[in-house]
Short mmCIF file of C-alpha atoms in Angstrom, two decimals:
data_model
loop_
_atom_site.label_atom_id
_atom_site.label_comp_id
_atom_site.label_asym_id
_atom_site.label_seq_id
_atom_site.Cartn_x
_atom_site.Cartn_y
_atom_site.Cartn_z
CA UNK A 134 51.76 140.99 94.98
CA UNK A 135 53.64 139.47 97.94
CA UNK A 136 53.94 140.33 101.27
CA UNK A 137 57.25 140.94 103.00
CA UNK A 138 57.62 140.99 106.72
CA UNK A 139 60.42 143.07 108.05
CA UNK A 140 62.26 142.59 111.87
CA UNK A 141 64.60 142.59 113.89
CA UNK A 142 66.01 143.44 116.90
CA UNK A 143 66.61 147.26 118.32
CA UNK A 144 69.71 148.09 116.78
CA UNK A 145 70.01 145.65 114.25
CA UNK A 146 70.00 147.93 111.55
CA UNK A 147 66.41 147.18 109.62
CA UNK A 148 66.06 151.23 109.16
CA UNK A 149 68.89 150.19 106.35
CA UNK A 150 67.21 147.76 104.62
CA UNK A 151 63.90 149.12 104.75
CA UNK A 152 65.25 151.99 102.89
CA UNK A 153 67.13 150.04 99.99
CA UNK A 154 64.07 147.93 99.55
CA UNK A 155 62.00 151.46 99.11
CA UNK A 156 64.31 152.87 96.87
CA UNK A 157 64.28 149.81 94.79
CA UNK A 158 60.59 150.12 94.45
CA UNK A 159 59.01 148.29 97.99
CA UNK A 160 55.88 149.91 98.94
CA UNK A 161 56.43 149.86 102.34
CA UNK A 162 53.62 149.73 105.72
CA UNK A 163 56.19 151.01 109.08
CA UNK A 164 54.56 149.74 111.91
CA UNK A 165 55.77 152.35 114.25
CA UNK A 166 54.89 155.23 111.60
CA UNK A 167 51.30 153.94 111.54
CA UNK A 168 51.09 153.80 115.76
CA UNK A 169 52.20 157.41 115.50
CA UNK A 170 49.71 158.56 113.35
CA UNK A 171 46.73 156.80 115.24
CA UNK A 172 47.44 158.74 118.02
CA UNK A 173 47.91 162.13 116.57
CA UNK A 174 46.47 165.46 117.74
CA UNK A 175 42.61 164.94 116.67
CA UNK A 176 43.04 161.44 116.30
CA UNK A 177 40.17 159.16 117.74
CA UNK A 178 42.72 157.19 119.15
CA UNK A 179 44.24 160.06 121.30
CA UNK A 180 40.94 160.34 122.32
CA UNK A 181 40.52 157.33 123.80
CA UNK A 182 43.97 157.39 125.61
CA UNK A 183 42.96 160.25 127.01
CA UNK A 184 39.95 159.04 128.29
CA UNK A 185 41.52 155.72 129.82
CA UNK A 186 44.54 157.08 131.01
CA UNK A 187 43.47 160.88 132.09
CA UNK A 188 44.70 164.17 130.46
CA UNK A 189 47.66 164.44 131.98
CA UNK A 190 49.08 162.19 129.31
CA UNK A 191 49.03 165.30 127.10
CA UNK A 192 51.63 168.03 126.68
CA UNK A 193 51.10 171.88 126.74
CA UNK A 194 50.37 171.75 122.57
CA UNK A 195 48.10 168.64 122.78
CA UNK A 196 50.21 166.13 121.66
CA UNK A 197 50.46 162.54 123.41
CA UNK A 198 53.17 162.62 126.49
CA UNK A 199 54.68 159.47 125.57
CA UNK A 200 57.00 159.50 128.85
CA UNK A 201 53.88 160.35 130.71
CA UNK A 202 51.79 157.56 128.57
CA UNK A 203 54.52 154.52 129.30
CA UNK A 204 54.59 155.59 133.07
CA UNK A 205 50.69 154.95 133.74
CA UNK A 206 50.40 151.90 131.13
CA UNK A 207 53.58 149.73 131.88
CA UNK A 208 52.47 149.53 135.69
CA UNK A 209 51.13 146.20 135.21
CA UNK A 210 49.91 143.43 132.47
CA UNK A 211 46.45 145.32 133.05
CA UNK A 212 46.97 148.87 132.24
CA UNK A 213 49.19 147.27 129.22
CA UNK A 214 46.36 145.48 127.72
CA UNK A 215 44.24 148.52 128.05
CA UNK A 216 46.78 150.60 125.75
CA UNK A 217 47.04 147.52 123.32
CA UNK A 218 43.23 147.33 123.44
CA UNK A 219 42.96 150.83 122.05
CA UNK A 220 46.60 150.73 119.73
CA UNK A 221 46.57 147.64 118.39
CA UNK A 222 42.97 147.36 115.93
CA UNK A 223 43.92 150.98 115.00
CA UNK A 224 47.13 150.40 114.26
CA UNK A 225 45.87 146.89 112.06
CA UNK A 226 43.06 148.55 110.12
CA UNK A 227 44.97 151.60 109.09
CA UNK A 228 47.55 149.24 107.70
CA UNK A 229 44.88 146.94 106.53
CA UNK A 230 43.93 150.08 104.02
CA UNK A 231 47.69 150.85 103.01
CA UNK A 232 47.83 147.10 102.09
CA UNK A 233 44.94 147.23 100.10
CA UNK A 234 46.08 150.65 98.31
CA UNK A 235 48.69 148.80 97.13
CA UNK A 236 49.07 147.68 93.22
CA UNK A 237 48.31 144.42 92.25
CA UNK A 238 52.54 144.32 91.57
CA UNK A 239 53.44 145.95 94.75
CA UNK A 240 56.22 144.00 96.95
CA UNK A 241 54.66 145.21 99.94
CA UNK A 242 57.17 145.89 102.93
CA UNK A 243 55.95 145.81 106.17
CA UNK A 244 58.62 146.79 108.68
CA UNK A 245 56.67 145.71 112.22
CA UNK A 246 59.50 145.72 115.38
CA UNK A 247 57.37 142.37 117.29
CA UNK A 248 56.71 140.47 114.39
CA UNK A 249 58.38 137.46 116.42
CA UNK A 250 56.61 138.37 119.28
CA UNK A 251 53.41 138.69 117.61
CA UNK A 252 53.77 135.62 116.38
CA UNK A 253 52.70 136.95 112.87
CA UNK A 254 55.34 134.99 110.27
CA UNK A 255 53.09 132.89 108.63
CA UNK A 256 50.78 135.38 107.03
CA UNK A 257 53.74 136.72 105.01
CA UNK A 258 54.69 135.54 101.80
CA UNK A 259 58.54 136.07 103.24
CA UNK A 260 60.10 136.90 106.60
CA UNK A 261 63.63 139.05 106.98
CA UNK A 262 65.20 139.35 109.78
CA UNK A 263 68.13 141.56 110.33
CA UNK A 264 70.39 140.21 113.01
CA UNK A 265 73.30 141.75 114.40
CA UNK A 266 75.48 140.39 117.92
CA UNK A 267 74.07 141.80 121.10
CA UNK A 268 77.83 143.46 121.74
CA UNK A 269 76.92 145.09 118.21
CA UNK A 270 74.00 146.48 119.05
CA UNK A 271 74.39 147.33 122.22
CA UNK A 272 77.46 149.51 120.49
CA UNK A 273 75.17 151.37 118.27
CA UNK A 274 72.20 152.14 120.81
CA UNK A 275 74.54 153.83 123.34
CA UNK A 276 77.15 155.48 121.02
CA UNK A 277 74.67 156.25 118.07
CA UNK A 278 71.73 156.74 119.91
CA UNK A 279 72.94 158.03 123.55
CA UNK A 280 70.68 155.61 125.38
CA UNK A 281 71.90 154.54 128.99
CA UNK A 282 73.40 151.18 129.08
CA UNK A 283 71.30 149.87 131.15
CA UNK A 284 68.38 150.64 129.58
CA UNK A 285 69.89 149.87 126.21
CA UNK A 286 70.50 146.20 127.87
CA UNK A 287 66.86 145.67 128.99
CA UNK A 288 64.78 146.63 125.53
CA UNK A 289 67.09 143.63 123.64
CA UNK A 290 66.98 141.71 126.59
CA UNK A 291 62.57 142.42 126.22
CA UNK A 292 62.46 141.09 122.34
CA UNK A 293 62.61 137.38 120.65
CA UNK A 294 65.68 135.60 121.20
CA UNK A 295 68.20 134.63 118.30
CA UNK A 296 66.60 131.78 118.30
CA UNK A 297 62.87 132.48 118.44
CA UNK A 298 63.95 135.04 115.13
CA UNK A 299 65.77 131.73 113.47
CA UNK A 300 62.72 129.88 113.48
CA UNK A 301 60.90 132.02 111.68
CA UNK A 302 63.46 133.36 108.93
CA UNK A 303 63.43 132.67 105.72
CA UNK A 304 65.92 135.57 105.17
CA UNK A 305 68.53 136.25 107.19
CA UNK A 306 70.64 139.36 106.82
CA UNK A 307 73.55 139.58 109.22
CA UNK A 308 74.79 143.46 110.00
CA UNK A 309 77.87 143.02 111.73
CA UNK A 310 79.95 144.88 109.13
CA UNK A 311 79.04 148.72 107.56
CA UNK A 312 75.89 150.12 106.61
CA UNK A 313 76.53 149.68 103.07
CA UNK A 314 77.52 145.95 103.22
CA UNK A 315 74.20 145.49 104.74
CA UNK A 316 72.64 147.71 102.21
CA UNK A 317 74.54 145.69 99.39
CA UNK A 318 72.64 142.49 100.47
CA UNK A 319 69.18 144.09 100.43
CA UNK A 320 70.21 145.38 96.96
CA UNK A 321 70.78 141.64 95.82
CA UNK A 322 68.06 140.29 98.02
CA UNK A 323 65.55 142.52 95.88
CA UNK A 324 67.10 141.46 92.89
CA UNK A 325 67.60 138.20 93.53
CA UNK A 326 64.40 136.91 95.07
CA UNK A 327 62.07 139.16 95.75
CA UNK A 328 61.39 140.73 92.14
CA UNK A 329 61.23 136.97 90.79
CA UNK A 330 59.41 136.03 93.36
CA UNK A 331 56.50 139.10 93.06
CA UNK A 332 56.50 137.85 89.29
CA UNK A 333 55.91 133.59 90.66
CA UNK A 334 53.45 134.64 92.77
CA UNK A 335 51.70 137.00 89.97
CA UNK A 336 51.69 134.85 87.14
CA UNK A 337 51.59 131.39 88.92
CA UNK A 338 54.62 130.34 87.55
CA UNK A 339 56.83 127.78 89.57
CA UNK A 340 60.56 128.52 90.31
CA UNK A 341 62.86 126.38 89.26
CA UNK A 342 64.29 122.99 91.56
CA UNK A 343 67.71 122.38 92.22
CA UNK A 344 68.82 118.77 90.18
CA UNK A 345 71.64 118.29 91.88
CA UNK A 346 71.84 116.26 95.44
CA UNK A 347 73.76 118.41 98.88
CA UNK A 348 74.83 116.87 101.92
CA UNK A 349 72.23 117.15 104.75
CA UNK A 350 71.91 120.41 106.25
CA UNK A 351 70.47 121.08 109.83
CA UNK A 352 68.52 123.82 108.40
CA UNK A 353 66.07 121.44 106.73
CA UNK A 354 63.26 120.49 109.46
CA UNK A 355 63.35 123.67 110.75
CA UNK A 356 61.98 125.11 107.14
CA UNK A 357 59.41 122.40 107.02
CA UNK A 358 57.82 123.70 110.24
CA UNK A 359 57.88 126.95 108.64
CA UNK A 360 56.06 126.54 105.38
CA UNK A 361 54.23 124.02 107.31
CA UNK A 362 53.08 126.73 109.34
CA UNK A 363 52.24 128.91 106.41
CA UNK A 364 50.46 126.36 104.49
CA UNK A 365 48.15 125.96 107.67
CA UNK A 366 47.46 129.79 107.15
CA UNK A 367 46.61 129.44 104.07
CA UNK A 368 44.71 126.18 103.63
CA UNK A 369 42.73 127.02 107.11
CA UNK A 370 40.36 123.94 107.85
CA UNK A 371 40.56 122.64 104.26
CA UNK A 372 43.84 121.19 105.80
CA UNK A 373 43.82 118.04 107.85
CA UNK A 374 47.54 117.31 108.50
CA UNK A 375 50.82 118.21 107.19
CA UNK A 376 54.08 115.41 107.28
CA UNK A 377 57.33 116.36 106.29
CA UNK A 378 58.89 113.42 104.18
CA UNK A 379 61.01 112.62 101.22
CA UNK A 380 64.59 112.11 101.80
CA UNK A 381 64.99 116.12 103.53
CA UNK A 382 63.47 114.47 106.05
CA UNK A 383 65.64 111.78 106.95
CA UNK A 384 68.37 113.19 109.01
CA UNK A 385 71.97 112.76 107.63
CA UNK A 386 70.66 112.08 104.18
CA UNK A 387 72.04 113.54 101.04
CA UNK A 388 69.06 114.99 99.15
CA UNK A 389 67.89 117.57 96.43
CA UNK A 390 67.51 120.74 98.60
CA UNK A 391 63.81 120.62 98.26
CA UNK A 392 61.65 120.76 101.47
CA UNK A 393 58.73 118.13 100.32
CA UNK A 394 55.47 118.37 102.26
CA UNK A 395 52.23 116.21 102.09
CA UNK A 396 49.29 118.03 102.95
CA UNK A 397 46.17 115.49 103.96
CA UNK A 398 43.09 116.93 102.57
CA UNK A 399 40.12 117.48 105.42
CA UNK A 400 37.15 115.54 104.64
CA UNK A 401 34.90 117.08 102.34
CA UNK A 402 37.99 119.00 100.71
CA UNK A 403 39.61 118.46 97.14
CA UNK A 404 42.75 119.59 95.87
CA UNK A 405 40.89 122.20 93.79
CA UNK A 406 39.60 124.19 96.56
CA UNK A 407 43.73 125.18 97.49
CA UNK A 408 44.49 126.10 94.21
CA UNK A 409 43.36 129.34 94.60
CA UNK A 410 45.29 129.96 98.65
CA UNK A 411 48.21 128.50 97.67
CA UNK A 412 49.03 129.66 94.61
CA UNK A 413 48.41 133.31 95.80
CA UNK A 414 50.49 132.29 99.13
CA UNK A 415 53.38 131.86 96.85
CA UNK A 416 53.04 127.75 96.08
CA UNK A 417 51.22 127.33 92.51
CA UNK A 418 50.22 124.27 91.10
CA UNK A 419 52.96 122.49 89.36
CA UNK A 420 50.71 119.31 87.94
CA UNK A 421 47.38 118.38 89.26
CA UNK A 422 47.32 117.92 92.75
CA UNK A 423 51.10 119.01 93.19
CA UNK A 424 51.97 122.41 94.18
CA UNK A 425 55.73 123.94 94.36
CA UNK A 426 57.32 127.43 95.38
CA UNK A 427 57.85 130.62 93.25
CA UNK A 428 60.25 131.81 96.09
CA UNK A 429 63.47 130.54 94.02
CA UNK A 430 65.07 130.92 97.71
CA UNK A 431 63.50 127.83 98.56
CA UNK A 432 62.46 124.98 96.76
CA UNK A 433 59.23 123.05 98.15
CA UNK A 434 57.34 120.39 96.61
CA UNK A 435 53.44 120.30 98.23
CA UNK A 436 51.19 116.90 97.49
CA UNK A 437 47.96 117.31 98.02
CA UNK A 438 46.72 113.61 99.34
#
């Protein structure tokens, strides 16, 4: 199984690629699905809204008043941490169970809108973001969706920055063109790295390395943090440092496009105790102490010293 984090900004277009990955076979977790369920006529969760916020957050049927809701919670920082107080652990265990209904081959999908913000990429096997221009965007949310400019202009103005989204990618699917380009590269992205990678991750098997040297690309330091961040998800306080080196690390430098990482051991730890986390986490063990990816998007060599 991997895990698959899904985001991007409102009107980027992840509705599109969230449905060719589930018609390919994703078994897919929507965020926002799941925060509409846990506050659902009967729900306990309604409940408690109700009981923070008063019942005139209802309408006539029963249902949650959503307008109603946002006007009493987005007041201040306050009432907004007493909504995310009640949301947020419902929203996590129910998809806590959907993740753990899911078959032990599942390429799990989990479409969450503030993964960025959440600050959530490193617990995912993979992170996609689908990107489109703010002009783009703004396009689609007023013409498509008939929301005032204005308003349409403050929710992408809210949400992680290009940049914030870049740092955390390790796919990036630009939507600038048609809904079936976009769809065409979530066709090949399942094909192309996802299904191998499921199968790495599964059987333990390492991707193969690129053999031939590239000129130095910008991109490289700025994938180390990233699987440097991972790794320190995975290897928790087993880990005692992790140093990007190797020649990806000098800038300028031709290299093999392999991101190689040493990971200092904590005292007390031994490379055989992150055999287990990192080979599930998508890096298994190549040789003794020498881990590598099954992502074949991108090649990483991990020494454990």
């Amino acid at each position: 199984m991997i895990r698959v984090g899904l985001t991007g900004g409102i009107g980027a277009g992840k509705s599109t690629v969230a449905r060719t990955l589930t018609e390919r076979g994703a078994y897919l977790i929507d965020a926002d699905v799941i925060a509409r369920e846990v506050v659902a006529p009967g729900s306990d969760g309604l409940a408690q809204l109700v009981e923070t916020f008063g019942a005139d957050i209802l309408l006539p049927d029963g249902a949650l008043d959503r307008a109603a809701l946002a006007a009493k919670a987005f007041v201040d920082d306050e009432q907004r941490k007493k909504l995310n107080g009640i949301t947020h652990p419902l929203v996590g265990a129910r998809a806590a169970e959907l993740l753990d209904a899911a078959p032990e081959d599942a390429i799990v999908l989990q479409d969450i809108p503030l993964l960025v913000e959440n600050h959530t990429a490193p617990f995912f096997h993979l992170v996609v973001i689908v990107h489109a221009d703010e002009g783009v965007r703004l396009a689609r949310l007023t013409g498509q969706r008939g929301m005032p400019e204005d308003d349409a202009r403050a929710r992408i103005r809210s949400q992680a920055s290009v940049e914030d989204r870049r740092a955390v990618a390790d796919v990036w699917l630009d939507n600038s063109g048609t809904p079936d380009d976009l769809a065409a590269k979530a066709a090949a992205l399942w094909d192309e790295r996802l299904v191998p990678y499921e199968r790495g991750v599964r059987t333990r098997a390492c991707a193969p390395q690129p053999s031939a040297e590239v000129a130095y690309r910008e991109q490289w330091p700025v994938d180390a943090t990233r699987l440097t961040n991972r790794l320190r998800v995975l290897g928790g306080d087993k880990i005692a440092d992790i140093k990007h080196v190797g020649r990806t690390s000098e800038v300028g430098a031709a290299a093999l496009d392999v991101i190689e990482l040493d990971v200092a051991l904590a005292a007390g730890a031994s490379a055989a105790d992150l055999i287990d986390p990192l080979s599930d986490g998508g890096f298994p063990e190549r040789s003794p102490g020498v881990h590598a990816n099954a992502d074949p998007g991108r090649a990483v060599t991990i020494n454990l010293v």
